[in-house]
Short mmCIF file of N, CA and C in Angstrom, two decimals:
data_model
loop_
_atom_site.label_atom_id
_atom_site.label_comp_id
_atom_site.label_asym_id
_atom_site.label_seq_id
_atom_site.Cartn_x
_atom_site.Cartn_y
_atom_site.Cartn_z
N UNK A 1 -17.39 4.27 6.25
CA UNK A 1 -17.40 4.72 7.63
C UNK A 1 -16.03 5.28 7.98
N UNK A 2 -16.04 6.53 8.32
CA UNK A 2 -15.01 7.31 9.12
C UNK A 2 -14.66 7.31 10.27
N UNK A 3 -13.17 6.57 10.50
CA UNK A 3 -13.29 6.43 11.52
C UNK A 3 -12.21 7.52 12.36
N UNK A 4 -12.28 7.77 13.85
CA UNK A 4 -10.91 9.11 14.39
C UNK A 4 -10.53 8.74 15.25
N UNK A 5 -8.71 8.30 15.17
CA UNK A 5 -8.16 8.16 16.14
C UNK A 5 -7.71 9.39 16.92
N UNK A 6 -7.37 9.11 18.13
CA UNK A 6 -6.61 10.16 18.81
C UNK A 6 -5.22 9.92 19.21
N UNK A 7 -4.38 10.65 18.94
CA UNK A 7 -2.41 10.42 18.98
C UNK A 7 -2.36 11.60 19.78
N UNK A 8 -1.53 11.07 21.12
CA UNK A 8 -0.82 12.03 22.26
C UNK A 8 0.19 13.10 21.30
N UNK A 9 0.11 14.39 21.75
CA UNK A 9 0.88 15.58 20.64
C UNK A 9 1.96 15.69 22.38
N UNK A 10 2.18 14.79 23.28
CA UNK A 10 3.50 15.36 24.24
C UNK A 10 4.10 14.06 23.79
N UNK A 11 4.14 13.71 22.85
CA UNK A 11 6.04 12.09 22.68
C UNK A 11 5.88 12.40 21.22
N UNK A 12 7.24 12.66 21.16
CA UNK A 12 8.28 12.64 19.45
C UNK A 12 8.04 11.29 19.00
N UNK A 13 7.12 11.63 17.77
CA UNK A 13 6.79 10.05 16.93
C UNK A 13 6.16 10.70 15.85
N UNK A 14 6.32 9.43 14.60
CA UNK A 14 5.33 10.27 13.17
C UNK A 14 4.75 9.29 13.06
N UNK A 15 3.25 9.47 12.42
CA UNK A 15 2.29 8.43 12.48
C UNK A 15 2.16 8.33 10.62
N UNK A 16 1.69 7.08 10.21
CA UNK A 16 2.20 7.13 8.95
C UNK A 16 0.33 6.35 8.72
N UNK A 17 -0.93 7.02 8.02
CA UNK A 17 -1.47 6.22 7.74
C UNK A 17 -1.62 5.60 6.56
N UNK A 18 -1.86 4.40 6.42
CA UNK A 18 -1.83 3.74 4.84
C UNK A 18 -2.90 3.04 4.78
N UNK A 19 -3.88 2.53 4.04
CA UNK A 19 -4.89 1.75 3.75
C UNK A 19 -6.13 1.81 4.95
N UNK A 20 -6.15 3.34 5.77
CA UNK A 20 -7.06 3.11 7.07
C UNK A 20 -6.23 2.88 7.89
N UNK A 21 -5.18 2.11 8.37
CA UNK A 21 -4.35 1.74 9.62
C UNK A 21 -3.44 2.79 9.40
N UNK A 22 -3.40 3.04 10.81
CA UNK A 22 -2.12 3.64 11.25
C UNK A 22 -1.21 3.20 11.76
N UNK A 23 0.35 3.51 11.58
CA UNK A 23 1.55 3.31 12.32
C UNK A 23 2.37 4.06 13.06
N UNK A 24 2.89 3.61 14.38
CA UNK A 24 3.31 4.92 14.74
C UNK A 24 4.89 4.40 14.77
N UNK A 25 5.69 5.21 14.00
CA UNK A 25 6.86 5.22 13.91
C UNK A 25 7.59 6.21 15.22
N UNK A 26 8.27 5.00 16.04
CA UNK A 26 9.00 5.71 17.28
C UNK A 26 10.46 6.59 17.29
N UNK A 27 10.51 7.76 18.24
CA UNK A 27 11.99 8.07 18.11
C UNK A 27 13.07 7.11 18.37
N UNK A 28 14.14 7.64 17.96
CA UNK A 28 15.41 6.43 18.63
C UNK A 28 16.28 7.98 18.88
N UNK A 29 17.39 7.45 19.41
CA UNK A 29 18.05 8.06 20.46
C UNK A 29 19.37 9.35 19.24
N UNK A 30 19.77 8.10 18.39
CA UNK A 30 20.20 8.86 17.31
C UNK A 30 20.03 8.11 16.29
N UNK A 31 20.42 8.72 14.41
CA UNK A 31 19.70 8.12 13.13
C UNK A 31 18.69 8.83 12.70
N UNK A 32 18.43 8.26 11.84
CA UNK A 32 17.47 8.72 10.60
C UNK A 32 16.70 7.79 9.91
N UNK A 33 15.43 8.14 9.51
CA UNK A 33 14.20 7.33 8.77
C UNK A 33 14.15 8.06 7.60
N UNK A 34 13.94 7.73 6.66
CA UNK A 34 13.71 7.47 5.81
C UNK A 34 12.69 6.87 4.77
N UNK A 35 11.10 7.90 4.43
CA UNK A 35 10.36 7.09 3.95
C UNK A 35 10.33 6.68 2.49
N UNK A 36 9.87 5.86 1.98
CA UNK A 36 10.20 5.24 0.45
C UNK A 36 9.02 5.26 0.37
N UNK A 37 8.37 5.98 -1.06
CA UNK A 37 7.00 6.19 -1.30
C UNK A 37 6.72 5.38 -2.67
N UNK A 38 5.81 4.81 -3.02
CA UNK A 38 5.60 4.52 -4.32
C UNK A 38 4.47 4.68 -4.79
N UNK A 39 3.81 5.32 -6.03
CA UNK A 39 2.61 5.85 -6.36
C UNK A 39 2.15 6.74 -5.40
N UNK A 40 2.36 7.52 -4.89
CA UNK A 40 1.47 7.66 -3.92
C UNK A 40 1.45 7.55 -2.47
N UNK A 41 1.89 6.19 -2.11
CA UNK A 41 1.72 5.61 -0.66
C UNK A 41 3.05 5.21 -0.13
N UNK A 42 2.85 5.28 1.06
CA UNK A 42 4.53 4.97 2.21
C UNK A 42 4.62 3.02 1.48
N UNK A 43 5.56 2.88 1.05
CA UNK A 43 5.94 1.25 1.00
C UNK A 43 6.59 1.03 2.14
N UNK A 44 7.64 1.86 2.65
CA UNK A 44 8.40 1.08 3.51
C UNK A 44 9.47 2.08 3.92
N UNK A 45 9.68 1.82 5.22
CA UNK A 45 10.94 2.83 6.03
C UNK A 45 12.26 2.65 6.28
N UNK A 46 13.46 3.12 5.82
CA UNK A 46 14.40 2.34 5.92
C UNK A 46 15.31 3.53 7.11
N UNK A 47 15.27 2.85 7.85
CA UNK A 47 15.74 3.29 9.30
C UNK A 47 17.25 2.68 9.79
N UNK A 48 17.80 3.95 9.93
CA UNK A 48 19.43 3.89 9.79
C UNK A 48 19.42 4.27 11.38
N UNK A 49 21.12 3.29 12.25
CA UNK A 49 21.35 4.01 13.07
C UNK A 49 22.90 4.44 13.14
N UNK A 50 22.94 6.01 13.97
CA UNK A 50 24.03 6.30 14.25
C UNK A 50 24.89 5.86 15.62
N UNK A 51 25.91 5.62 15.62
CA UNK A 51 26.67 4.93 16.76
C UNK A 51 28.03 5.95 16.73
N UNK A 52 28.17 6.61 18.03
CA UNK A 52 29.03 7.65 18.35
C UNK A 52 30.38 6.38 18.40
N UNK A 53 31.51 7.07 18.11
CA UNK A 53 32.58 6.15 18.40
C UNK A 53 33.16 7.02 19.76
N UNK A 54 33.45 6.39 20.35
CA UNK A 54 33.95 7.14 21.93
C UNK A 54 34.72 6.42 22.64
N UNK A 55 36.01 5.39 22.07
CA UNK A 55 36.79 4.50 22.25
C UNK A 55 36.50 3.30 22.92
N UNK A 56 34.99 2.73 22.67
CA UNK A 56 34.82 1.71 22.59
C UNK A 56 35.73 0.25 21.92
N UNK A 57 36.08 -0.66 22.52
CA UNK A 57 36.43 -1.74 22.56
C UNK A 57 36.02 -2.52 21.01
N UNK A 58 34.28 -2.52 21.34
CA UNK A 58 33.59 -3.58 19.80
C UNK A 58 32.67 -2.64 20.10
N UNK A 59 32.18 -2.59 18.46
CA UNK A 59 30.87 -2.00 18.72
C UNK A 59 30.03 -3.32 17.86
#
């Protein structure tokens, strides 16, 4: 059985399906994703962030 979702095309996001389920991978503000594939299929996302330095104290 086939099933059809529907995903809004107005918000920045990538939808990743694997085994029938879908994921929706969200934007962030700044950074980068990164998908890691194996055989074939998404294993896993390794999601980096960027942090402006702008004479912050601690980051």
């Amino acid at each position: 059985m086939k099933e059809k979702v529907e995903i809004p095309l107005d918000e920045n996001a990538v939808y990743i399906v694997k085994n029938g389920k879908l994921t929706k991978v969200t934007a962030k503000e700044y950074g980068q994703d990164i998908i890691i594939w194996k055989n074939g299929q998404v294993l896993d996302i390794d999601r980096s962030q960027r942090m402006r330095i702008d004479g912050q104290e601690v980051i």
